[in-house]
Every structure is written in structure tokens, then in C-alpha cells.
CSV table of C-alpha atoms and ligand atoms in Angstrom, one decimal:
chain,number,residue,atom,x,y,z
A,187,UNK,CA,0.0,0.0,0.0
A,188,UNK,CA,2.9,2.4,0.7
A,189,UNK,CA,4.8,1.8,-2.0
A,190,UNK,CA,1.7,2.1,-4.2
A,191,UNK,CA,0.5,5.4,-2.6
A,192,UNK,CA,4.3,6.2,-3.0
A,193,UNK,CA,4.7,6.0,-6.4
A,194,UNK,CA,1.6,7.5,-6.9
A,195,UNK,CA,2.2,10.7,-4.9
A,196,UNK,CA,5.5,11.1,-6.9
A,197,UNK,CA,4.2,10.6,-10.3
A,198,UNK,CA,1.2,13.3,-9.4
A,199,UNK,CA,4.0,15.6,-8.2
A,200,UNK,CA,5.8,15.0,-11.4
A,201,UNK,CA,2.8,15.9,-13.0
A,202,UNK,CA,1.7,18.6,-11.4
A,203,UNK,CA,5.3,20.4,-11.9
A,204,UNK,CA,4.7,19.7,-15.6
A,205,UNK,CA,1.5,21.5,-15.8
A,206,UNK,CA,2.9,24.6,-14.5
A,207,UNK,CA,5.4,24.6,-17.8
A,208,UNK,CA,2.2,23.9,-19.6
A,209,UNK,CA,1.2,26.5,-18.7
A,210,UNK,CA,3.7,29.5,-19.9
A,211,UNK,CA,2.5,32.1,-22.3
A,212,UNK,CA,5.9,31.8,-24.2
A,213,UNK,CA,8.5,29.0,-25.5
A,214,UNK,CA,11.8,28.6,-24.5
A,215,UNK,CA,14.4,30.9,-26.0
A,216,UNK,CA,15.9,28.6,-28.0
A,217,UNK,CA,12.2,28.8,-30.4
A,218,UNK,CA,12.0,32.1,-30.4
A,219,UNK,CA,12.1,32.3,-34.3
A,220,UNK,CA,11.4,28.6,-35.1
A,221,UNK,CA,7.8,28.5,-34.0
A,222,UNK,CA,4.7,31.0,-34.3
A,223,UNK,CA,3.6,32.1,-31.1
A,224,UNK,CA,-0.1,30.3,-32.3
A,225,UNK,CA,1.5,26.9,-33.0
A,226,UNK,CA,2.9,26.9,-29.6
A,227,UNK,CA,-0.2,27.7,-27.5
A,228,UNK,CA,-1.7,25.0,-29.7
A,229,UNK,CA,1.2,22.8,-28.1
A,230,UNK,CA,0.6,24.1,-24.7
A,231,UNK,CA,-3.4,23.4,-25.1
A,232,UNK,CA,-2.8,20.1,-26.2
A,233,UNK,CA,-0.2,19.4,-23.8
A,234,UNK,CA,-2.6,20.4,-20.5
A,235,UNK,CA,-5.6,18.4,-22.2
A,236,UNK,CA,-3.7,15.1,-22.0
A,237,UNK,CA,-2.3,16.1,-18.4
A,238,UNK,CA,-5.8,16.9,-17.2
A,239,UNK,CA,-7.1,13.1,-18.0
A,240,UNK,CA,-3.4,11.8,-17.2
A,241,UNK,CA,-4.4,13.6,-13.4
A,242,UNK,CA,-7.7,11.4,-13.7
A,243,UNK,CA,-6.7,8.2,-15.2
A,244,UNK,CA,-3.5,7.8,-12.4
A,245,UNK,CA,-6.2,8.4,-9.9
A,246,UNK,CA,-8.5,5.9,-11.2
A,247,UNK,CA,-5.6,3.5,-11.2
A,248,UNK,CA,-4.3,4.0,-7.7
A,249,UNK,CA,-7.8,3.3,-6.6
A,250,UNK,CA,-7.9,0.3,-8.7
A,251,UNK,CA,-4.8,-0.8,-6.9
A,252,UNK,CA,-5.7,-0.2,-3.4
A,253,UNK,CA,-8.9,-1.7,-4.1
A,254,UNK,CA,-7.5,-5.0,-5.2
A,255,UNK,CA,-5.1,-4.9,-2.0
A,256,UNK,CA,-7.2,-3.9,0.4
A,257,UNK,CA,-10.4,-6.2,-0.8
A,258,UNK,CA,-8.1,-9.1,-1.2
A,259,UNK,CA,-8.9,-9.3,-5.2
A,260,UNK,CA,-6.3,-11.4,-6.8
A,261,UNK,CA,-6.9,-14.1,-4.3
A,262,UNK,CA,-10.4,-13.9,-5.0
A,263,UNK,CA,-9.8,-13.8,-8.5
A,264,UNK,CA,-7.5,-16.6,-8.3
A,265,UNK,CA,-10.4,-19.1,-6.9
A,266,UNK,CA,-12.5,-17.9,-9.9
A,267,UNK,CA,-10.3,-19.1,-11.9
A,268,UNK,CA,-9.9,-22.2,-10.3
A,269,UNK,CA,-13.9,-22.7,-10.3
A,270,UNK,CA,-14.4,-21.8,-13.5
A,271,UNK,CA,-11.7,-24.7,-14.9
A,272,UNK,CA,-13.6,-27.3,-13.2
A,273,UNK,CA,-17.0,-26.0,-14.0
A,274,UNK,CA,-15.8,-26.0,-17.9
A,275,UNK,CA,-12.4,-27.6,-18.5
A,276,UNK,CA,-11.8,-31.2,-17.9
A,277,UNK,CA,-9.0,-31.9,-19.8
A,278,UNK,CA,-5.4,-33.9,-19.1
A,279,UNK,CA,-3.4,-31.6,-20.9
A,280,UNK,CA,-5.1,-28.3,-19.1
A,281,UNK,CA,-5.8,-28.6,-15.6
A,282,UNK,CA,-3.5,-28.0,-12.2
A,283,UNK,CA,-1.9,-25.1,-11.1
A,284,UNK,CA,-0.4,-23.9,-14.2
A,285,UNK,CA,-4.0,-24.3,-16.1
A,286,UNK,CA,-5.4,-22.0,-13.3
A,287,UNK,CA,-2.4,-19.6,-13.3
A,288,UNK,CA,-3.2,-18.9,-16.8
A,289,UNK,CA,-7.0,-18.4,-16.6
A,290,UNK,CA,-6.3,-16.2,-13.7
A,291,UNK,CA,-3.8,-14.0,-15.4
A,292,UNK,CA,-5.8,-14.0,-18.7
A,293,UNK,CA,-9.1,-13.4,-17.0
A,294,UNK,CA,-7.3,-10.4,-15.1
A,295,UNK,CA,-6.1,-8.4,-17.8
A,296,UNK,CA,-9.5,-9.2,-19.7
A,297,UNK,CA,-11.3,-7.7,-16.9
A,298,UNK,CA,-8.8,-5.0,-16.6
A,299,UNK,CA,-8.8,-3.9,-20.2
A,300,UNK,CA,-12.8,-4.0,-20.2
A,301,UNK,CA,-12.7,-1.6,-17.2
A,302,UNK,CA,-10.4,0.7,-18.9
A,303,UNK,CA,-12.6,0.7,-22.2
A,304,UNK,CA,-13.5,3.9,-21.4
A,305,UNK,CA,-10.8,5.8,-20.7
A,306,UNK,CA,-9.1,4.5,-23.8
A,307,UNK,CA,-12.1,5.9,-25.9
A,308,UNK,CA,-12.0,8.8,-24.8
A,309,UNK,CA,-8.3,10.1,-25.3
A,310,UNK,CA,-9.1,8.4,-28.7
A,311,UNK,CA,-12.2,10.0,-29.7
A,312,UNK,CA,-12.6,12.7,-27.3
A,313,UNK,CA,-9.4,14.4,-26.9
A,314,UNK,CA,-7.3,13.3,-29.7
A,315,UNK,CA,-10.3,13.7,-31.8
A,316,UNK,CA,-10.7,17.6,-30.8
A,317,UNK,CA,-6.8,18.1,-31.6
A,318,UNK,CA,-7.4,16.6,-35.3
A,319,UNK,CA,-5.3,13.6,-34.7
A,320,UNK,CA,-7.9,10.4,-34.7
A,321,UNK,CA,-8.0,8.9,-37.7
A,322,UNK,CA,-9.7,6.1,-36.9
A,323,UNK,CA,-13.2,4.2,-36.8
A,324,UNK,CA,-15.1,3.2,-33.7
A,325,UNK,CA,-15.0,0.1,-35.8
A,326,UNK,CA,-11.3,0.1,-36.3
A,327,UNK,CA,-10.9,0.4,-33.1
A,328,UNK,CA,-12.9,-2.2,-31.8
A,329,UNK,CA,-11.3,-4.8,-34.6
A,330,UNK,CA,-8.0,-3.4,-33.1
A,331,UNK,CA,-9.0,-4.4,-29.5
A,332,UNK,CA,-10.6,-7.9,-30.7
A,333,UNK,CA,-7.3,-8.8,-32.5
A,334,UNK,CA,-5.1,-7.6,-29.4
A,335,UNK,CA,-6.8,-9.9,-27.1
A,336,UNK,CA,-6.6,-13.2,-29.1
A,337,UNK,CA,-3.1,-12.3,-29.9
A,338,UNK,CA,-2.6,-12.2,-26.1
A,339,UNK,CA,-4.1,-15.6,-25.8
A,340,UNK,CA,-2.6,-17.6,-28.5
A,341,UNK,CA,0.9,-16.2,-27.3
A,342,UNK,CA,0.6,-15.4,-24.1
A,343,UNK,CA,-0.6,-19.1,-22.8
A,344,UNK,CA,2.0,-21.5,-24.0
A,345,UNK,CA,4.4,-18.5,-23.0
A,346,UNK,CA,3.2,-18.6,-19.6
A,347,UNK,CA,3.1,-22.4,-19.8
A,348,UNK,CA,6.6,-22.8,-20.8
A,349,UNK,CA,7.5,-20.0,-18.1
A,350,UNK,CA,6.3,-22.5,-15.2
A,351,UNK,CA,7.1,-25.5,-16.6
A,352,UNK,CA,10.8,-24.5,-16.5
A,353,UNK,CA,10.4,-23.0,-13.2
A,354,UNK,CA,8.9,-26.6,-11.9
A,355,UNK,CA,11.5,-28.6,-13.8
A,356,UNK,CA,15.1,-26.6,-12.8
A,357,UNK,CA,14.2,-25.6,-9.5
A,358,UNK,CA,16.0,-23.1,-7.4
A,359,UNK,CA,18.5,-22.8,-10.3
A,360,UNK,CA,15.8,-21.5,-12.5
A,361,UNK,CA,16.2,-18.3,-13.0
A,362,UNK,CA,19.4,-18.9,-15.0
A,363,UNK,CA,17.2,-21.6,-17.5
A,364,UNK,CA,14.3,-18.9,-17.6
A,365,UNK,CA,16.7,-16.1,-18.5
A,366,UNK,CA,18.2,-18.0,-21.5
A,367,UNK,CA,14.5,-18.8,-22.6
A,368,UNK,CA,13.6,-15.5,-22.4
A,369,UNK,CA,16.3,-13.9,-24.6
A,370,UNK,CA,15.4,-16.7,-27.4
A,371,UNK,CA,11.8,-15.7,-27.4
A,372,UNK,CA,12.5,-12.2,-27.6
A,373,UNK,CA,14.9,-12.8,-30.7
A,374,UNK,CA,12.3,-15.2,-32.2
A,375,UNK,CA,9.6,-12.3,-31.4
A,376,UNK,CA,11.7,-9.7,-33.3
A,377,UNK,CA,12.2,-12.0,-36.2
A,378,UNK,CA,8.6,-12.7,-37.0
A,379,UNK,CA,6.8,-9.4,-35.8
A,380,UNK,CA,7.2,-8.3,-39.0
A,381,UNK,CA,6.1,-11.0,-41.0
A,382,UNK,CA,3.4,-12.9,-38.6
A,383,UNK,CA,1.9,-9.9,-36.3
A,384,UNK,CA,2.4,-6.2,-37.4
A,385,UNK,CA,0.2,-7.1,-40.6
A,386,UNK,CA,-2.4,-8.0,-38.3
A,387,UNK,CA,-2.9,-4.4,-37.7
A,388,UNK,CA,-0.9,-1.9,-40.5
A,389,UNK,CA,-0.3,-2.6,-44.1
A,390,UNK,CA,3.4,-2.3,-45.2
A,391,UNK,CA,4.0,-1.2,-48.7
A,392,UNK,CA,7.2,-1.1,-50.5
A,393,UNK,CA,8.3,2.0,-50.9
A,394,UNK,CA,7.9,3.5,-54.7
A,395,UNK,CA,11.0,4.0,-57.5
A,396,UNK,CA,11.4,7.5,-57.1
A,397,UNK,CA,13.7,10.6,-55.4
A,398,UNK,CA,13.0,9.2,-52.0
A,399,UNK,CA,14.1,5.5,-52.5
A,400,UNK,CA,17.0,6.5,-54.2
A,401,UNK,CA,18.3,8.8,-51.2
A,402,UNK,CA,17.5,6.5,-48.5
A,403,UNK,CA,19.2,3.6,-50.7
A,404,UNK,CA,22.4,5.9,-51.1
A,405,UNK,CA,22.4,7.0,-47.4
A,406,UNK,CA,22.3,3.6,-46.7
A,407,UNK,CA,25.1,2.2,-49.4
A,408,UNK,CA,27.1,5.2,-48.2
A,409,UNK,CA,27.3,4.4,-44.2
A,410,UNK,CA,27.0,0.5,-45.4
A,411,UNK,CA,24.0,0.2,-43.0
A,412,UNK,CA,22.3,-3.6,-44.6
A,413,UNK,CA,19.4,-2.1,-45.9
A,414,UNK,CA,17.1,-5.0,-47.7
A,415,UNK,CA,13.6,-3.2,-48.1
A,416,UNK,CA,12.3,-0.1,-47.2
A,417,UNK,CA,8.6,0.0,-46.3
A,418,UNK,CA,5.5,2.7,-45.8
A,419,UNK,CA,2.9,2.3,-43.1
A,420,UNK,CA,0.1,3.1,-43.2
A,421,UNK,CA,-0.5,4.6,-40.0
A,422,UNK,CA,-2.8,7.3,-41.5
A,423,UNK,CA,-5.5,4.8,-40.9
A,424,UNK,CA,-5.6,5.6,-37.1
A,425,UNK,CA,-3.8,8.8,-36.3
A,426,UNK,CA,-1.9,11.7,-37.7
A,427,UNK,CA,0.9,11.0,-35.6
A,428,UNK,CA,4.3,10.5,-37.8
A,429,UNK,CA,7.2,8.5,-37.4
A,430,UNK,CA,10.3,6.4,-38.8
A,431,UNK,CA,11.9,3.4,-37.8
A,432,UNK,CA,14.4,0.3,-38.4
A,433,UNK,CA,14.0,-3.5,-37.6
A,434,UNK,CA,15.4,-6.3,-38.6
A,435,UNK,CA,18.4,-8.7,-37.3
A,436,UNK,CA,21.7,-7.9,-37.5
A,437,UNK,CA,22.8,-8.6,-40.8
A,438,UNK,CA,19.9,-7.2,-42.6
A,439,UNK,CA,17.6,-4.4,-41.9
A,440,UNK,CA,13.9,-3.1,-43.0
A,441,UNK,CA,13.1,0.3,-42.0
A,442,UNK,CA,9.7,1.7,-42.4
A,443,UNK,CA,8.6,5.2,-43.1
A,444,UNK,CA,5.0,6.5,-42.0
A,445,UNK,CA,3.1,7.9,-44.6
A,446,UNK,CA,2.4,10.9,-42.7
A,447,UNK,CA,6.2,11.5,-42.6
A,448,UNK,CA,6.3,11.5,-46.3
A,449,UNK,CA,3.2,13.6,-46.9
A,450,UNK,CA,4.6,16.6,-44.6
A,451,UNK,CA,8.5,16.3,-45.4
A,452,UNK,CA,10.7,17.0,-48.5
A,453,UNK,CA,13.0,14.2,-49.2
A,454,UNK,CA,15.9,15.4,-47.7
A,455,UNK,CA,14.4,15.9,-44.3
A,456,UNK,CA,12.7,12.2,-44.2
A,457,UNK,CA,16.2,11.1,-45.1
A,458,UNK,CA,17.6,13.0,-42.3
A,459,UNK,CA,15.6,11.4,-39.7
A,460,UNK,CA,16.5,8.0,-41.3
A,461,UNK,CA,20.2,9.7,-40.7
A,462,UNK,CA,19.4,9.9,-37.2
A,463,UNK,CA,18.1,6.7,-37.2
A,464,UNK,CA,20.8,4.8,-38.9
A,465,UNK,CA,22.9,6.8,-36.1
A,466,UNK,CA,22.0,4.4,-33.6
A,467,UNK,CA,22.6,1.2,-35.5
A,468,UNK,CA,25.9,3.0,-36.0
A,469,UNK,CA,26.6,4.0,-32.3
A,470,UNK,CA,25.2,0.3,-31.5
A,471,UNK,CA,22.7,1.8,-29.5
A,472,UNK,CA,20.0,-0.5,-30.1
A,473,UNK,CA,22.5,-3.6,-29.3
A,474,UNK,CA,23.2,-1.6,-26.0
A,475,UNK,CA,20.0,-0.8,-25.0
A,476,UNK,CA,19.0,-4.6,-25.8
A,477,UNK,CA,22.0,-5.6,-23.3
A,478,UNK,CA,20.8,-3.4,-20.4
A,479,UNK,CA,17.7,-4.9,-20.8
A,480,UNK,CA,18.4,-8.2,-21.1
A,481,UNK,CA,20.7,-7.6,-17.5
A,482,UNK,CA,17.7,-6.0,-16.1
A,483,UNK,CA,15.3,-9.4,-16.6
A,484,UNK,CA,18.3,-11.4,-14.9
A,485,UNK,CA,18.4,-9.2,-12.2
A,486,UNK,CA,15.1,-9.5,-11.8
A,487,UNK,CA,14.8,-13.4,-11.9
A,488,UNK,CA,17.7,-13.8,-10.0
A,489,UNK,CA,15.9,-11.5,-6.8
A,490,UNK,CA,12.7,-13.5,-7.3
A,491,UNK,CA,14.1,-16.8,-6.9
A,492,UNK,CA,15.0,-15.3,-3.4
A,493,UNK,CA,10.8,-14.8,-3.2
A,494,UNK,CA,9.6,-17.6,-5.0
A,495,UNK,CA,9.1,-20.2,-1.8
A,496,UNK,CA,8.2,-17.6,0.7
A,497,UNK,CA,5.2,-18.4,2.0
A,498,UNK,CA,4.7,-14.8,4.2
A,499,UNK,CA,4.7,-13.0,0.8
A,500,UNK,CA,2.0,-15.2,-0.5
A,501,UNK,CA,-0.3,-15.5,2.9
A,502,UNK,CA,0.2,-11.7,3.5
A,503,UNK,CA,-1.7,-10.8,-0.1
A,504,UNK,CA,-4.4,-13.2,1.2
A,505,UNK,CA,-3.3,-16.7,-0.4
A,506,UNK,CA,-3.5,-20.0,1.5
A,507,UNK,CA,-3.0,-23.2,0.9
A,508,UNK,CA,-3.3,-26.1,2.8
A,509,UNK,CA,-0.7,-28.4,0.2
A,510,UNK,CA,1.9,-25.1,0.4
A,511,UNK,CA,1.7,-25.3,-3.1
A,512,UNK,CA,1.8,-21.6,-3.8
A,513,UNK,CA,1.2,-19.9,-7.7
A,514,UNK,CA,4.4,-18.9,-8.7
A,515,UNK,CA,2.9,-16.7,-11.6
A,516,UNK,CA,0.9,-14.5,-8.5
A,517,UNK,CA,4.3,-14.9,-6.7
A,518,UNK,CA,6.1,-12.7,-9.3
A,519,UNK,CA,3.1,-10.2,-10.2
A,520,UNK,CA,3.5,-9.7,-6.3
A,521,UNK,CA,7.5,-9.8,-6.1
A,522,UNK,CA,6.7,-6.8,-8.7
A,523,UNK,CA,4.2,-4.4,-6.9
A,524,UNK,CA,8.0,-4.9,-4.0
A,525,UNK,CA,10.1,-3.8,-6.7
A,526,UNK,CA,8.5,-0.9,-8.0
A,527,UNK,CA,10.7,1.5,-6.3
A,528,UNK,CA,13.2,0.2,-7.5
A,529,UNK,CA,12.2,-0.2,-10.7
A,530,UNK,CA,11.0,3.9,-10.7
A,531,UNK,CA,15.1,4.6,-9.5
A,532,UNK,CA,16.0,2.7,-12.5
A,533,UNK,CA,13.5,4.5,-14.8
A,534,UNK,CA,16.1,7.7,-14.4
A,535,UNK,CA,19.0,5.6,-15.3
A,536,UNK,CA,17.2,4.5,-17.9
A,537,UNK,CA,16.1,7.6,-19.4
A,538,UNK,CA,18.6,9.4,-18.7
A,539,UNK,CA,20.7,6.8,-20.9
A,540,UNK,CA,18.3,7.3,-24.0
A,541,UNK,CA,18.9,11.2,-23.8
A,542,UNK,CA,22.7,10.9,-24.3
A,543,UNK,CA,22.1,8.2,-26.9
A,544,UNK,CA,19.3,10.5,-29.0
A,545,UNK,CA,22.2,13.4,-28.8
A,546,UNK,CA,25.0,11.1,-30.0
A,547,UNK,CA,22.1,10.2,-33.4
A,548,UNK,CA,21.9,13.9,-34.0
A,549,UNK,CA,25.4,14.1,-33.7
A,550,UNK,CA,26.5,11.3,-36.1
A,551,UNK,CA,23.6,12.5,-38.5
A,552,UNK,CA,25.1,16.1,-38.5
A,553,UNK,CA,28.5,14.4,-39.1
A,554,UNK,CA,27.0,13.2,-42.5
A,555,UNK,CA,25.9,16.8,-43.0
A,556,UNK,CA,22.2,16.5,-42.0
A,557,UNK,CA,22.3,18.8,-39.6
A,558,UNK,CA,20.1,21.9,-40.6
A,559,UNK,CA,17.7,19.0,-42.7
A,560,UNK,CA,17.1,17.5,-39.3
A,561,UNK,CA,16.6,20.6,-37.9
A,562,UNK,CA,14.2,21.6,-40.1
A,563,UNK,CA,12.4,18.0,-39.8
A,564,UNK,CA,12.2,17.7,-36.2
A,565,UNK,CA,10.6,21.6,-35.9
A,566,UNK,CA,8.3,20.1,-38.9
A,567,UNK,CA,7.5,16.8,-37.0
A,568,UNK,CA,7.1,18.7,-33.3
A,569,UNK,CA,4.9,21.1,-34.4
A,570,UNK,CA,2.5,19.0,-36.9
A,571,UNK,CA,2.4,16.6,-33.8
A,572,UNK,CA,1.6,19.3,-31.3
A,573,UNK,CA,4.3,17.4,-29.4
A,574,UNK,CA,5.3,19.4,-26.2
A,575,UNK,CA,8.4,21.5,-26.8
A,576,UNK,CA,9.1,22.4,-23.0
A,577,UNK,CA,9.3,20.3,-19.9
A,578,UNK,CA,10.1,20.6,-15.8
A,579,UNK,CA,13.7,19.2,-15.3
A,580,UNK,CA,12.4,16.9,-12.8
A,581,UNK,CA,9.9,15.4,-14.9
A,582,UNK,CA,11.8,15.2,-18.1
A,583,UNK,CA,14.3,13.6,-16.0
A,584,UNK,CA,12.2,10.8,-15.0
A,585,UNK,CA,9.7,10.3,-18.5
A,586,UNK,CA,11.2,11.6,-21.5
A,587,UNK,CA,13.5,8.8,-23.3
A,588,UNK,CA,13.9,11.7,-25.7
A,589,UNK,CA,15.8,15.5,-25.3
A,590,UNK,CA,13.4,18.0,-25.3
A,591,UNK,CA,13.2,19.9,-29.0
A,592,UNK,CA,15.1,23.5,-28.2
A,593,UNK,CA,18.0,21.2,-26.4
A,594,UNK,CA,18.4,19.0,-29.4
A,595,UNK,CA,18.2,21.9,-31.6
A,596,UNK,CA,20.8,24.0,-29.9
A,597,UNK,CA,22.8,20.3,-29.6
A,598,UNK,CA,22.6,20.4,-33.2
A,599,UNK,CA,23.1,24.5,-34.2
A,600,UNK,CA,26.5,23.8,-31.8
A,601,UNK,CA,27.8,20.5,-33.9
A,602,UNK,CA,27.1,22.1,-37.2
A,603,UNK,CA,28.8,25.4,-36.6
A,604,UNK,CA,32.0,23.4,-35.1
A,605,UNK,CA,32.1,20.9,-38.5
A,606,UNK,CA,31.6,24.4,-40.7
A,607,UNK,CA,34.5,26.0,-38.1
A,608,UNK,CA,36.7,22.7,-39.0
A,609,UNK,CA,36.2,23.3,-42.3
A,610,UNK,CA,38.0,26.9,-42.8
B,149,ZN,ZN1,16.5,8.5,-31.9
């Protein structure tokens, strides 16, 4: 309870220091002739409007939480599952613990996503709607939400499955065993998004013969980043939002382009951000980043095999059992409502790790003389995004996996006046 009222209080903090920035009637110096004064009250506008409901949805969700402590609900829950299994399932293969663990967790997040409904709705179709930036169908939307939820099934049950059974089968030296299998499944998950899931949801397209291919593919040749195809999204269909981005294994890359980037940027700027983007295949940032992460999980599983057997944690969130045959699955959801402090210190690490890598992409992208393109792009992508352009040091520190736009602009202004002083 204290560590959920905790993190809470913090983030509400965080928040509320954010809305005072949100609320200045002028940008930071650094804009002063990059923006119009009206596109940056249209920022700030859309900027409170999404903290307003953020204030409301992080209050709905700390009642949420204390209500499922305090009225003993995942216990509760966890005997509906087990009820409902031998009410409906009598099967060899399904049954025991692990068939329970799974209903339990499945059921939760169904309920839990069903409750949200309409919270999701409305920054859809209320307030993203009012700022010009829904795209999509109520029926899109509900298709979206159908497919999401039988995705989660037909992965996330063997997953889970496989996740106990290897728990059961190696014992205290699990979390070594689970580790490995983890970093397989993630590599296996990269190498078939692509192909199996993300045309569940977004049509790729190859990107057309024509001045844009032929940049990209020369950027590419020129930095000998493996480029093998270059797609478009389509991610007109549900918002106006616009990106760019790579994928792929090591040895050969896609990247993908949003069709709302093309649409609003020349050719040179689109191939700018792909500059900045090929930066951090360059600067091995995504390797990196994968590392930390991968060290993180470990961590993790190595501190709840400490947990796993203890019976206090368990009987202390209201589960008994007279065989001391405890749900590991509920174990670690619990072992990670402990951790969350933790894991909120390592948030700033984190973050603050991202920054320095974005700064190093601009850098390298300047390096191949991008620098004012990318300029120009990221004012062009900010401000047709309505994408906040100022931020409290305290809470940038702790959300923002990206520099804030006047600090990567003056980041960039610096590099390219020191190449152009090299130069004479
Ligand atoms: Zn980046």
C-alpha cells in the first residue's frame, strides 16, 4: 500500500510540476524564431488536455490498486479461476496449477482492459479527436481491440506455460534456465513481428521507384547500413501522428517510413531522420540498450528466486494453501508491486541513458551533414504533432526517453557550426 500510494504521490508531483510549464505564455528561448507564437499555444493546449485526464486516469488506477489490495482481489480472483476450470475444463493436458495460473492472469487483464474501455475511448475520440489527430473508426478500433486480445491468448498461454514448466522442472536454479529462454523468445519475437503480427494491424508497402528511394538507398550504401527493403505504413489509418523506424536482425535491416512522414517532409528531411536513425545502428545503441535490458530481466529473476518459496509474501496478499503449493505466476506479479521503487530509480538511469544516446544520433547525422535538414524536420514533426516542446527538469528527468526539442536543436546549431569551423 505504501509503495503504491508512494509512487503514486510522486508521479502526481511529477505531473503537477509539468503542468505549471504547460502552462507559460511563451516557448523557451531557444524557439523564439522557429515557432509561431499560435502553433505553440496550440502545443501548450494540447499538452494540458492530455495532463488533465493523465491527473484522472493515475487516480483511477491507484484506486484500482488499493482496491485489489485492500479487498483481497487477486486471491479472489485466483479461486475464480480455479472454479471456472472445473465447472468447464476437464481436460489432461489443461488442468492443475499452471492451467489455473493462466486463466487467472488471462481473465485479469481481460477484466482489466474492459474496465479501462473507457478511458481508452476517450483520449481516442474525445481528446485526440478535438486536436485533429484520430483517424480512426469506432470500428477500427474495436477490430483493433478484438485482434489484441486473441493475440494475447494464442501467445501469451503457451508462453506462460513454458515460463512454469521451467520454473517446476530446474528448481532453485531457475532463473538462469528462464533467463536463456527468455532472450530466445525475444529474438524469435523480433524476427517474426514483421512478417506474422504487425500485418495483423498496419499494411506495409514497398516504398515507390522514385527521389526518396533513391536517397535513403544511397544514405544507406554510403554508411553501409544492410538495408534489404524499405517499407511505408500506413499509420494514416488511425492517427496523424508521424514517425520512422528500423527492424530487422543484425545482418539485414527493413526500416519503415509513415506515410504521414512522407506527406509533410521533403526528401531530404525524411532522409535526415532516417540519418538519425541509422545513427543508432551505428553507435550500437540498439545492441546496447537490448543488453541493459536483457541484464535488467536477470536481475530480476535472480531476486525473485529469493521470493519464489516464501510463504509470508503469498499469505500476506491473502493466499492460503493447505498443500503449500503456492502460484508462482501470482508470486512474481506480487514480487513486482516490491520492486516498484526500485524499478521507478531505474527509470532515471534509464532515461537518462536514451537522452545521451538521442544526442549522439543527432550528432553522427550532423557528421554526415544532415544537420540543418534535421533541424528543419524535427521543428516540422514537433509542431505538426503538437508534441510538447518544454518540460520541468524533474519530470523530463524521469519520462522523457527523448531530449526535449530546443535542447536537441541548440545540440545540433552547436555541432554544425563546429564541423563548418573545422572546415575553414
Ligand atoms: Zn532517436
Amino acid at each position: 500500500m505504501g509503495f503504491t500510494a508512494g509512487q503514486y504521490l510522486f508521479t502526481t508531483y511529477l505531473s503537477y510540476r509539468q503542468y505549471q510549464v504547460l502552462k507559460k505564455p511563451s516557448p523557451p528561448k531557444e524557439l523564439d524564431n522557429v515557432i509561431t507564437q499560435e502553433t505553440f499555444k496550440k502545443t501548450q493546449e494540447y499538452g494540458r488536455a492530455k495532463a488533465k485526464f493523465g491527473f484522472f486516469t493515475s487516480f483511477f488506477s491507484f484506486v484500482q490498486n488499493v482496491a485489489i489490495l485492500k479487498y483481497d482481489l487477486l486471491p479472489k480472483m485466483f479461486g475464480l479461476a480455479g472454479k471456472f476450470l472445473a465447472a468447464y475444463g476437464h481436460s489432461k493436458w489443461f488442468s492443475g496449477l499452471t492451467a489455473q495460473s493462466i486463466v487467472f492472469l488471462l481473465g485479469f487483464q481481460f477484466v482489466e482492459t474492459i474496465i479501462s474501455l473507457p478511458l481508452s475511448l476517450y483520449s481516442d475520440f474525445v481528446i485526440e479527436e478535438r486536436f485533429g489527430f484520430n483517424k480512426q473508426t469506432i470500428g477500427l478500433f474495436f477490430t483493433d481491440l478484438v485482434k489484441s486480445e486473441i493475440l494475447k491468448i494464442v501467445i501469451g498461454a503457451p508462453l506462460i506455460a513454458a515460463i512454469l514448466k521451467i520454473i517446476d522442472y530446474f528448481g532453485d536454479q531457475f532463473f538462469f534456465y528462464l533467463w536463456l529462454f527468455m532472450v530466445g523468445f525475444q529474438v524469435v519475437a523480433i524476427a517474426v513481428f514483421p512478417t506474422l503480427i504487425q500485418p495483423l494491424f498496419n499494411k506495409l508497402s514497398p516504398l515507390e521507384d522514385g527521389e526518396l528511394k533513391t536517397s535513403v538507398e544511397n544514405l544507406a550504401k554510403r554508411v553501409q547500413f544492410p538495408l534489404n527493403k524499405l517499407y511505408v505504413i500506413d499509420g494514416s489509418k488511425r492517427s496523424s501522428h508521424s514517425n520512422a523506424y528500423f527492424y530487422g536482425l543484425p545482418w539485414s535491416k527493413q526500416i519503415v517510413i509513415f506515410d504521414t512522414l512522407i506527406e509533410k517532409s521533403t526528401v531530404d528531411e525524411v532522409t535526415a531522420v532516417l540519418a538519425h536513425e541509422i545513427g543508432h545502428w551505428a553507435l550500437s545503441h540498439t545492441t546496447k540498450m537490448l543488453l541493459v535490458a536483457q541484464a535488467h530481466l536477470f536481475a530480476i529473476f535472480a531476486l525473485f528466486s529469493a521470493f519464489i518459496r516464501n510463504q509470508s509474501l503469498y499469505n500476506s496478499f491473502g493466499f492460503f494453501s493447505s498443500s503449500s503449493q503456492y502460484p508462482i505466476l501470482v508470486g512474481f506479479i506480487l514480487f513486482g508491486d516490491i520492486l516498484q521503487p526500485l524499478e521507478s530509480l531505474l527509470s532515471f538511469a534509464m532515461n537518462l541513458m536514451s537522452r545521451s544516446f538521442e544526442f549522439q544520433a543527432d550528432d553522427y547525422a550532423v557528421n554526415l551533414n544532415y544537420g540543418p535538414e534535421l533541424s528543419k524536420s524535427l521543428i516540422g514533426i514537433h509542431t505538426e504533432n503538437l508534441s510538447n516542446v518544454d518540460a520541468d527538469w524533474l519530470y523530463s528527468s524521469y519520462h522523457h526517453s527523448h531530449p526535449i526539442l530546443p535542447e536537441r536543436l541548440k545540440a545540433l546549431r552547436l555541432a554544425t557550426e563546429a564541423i563548418q569551423k573545422k572546415k575553414h
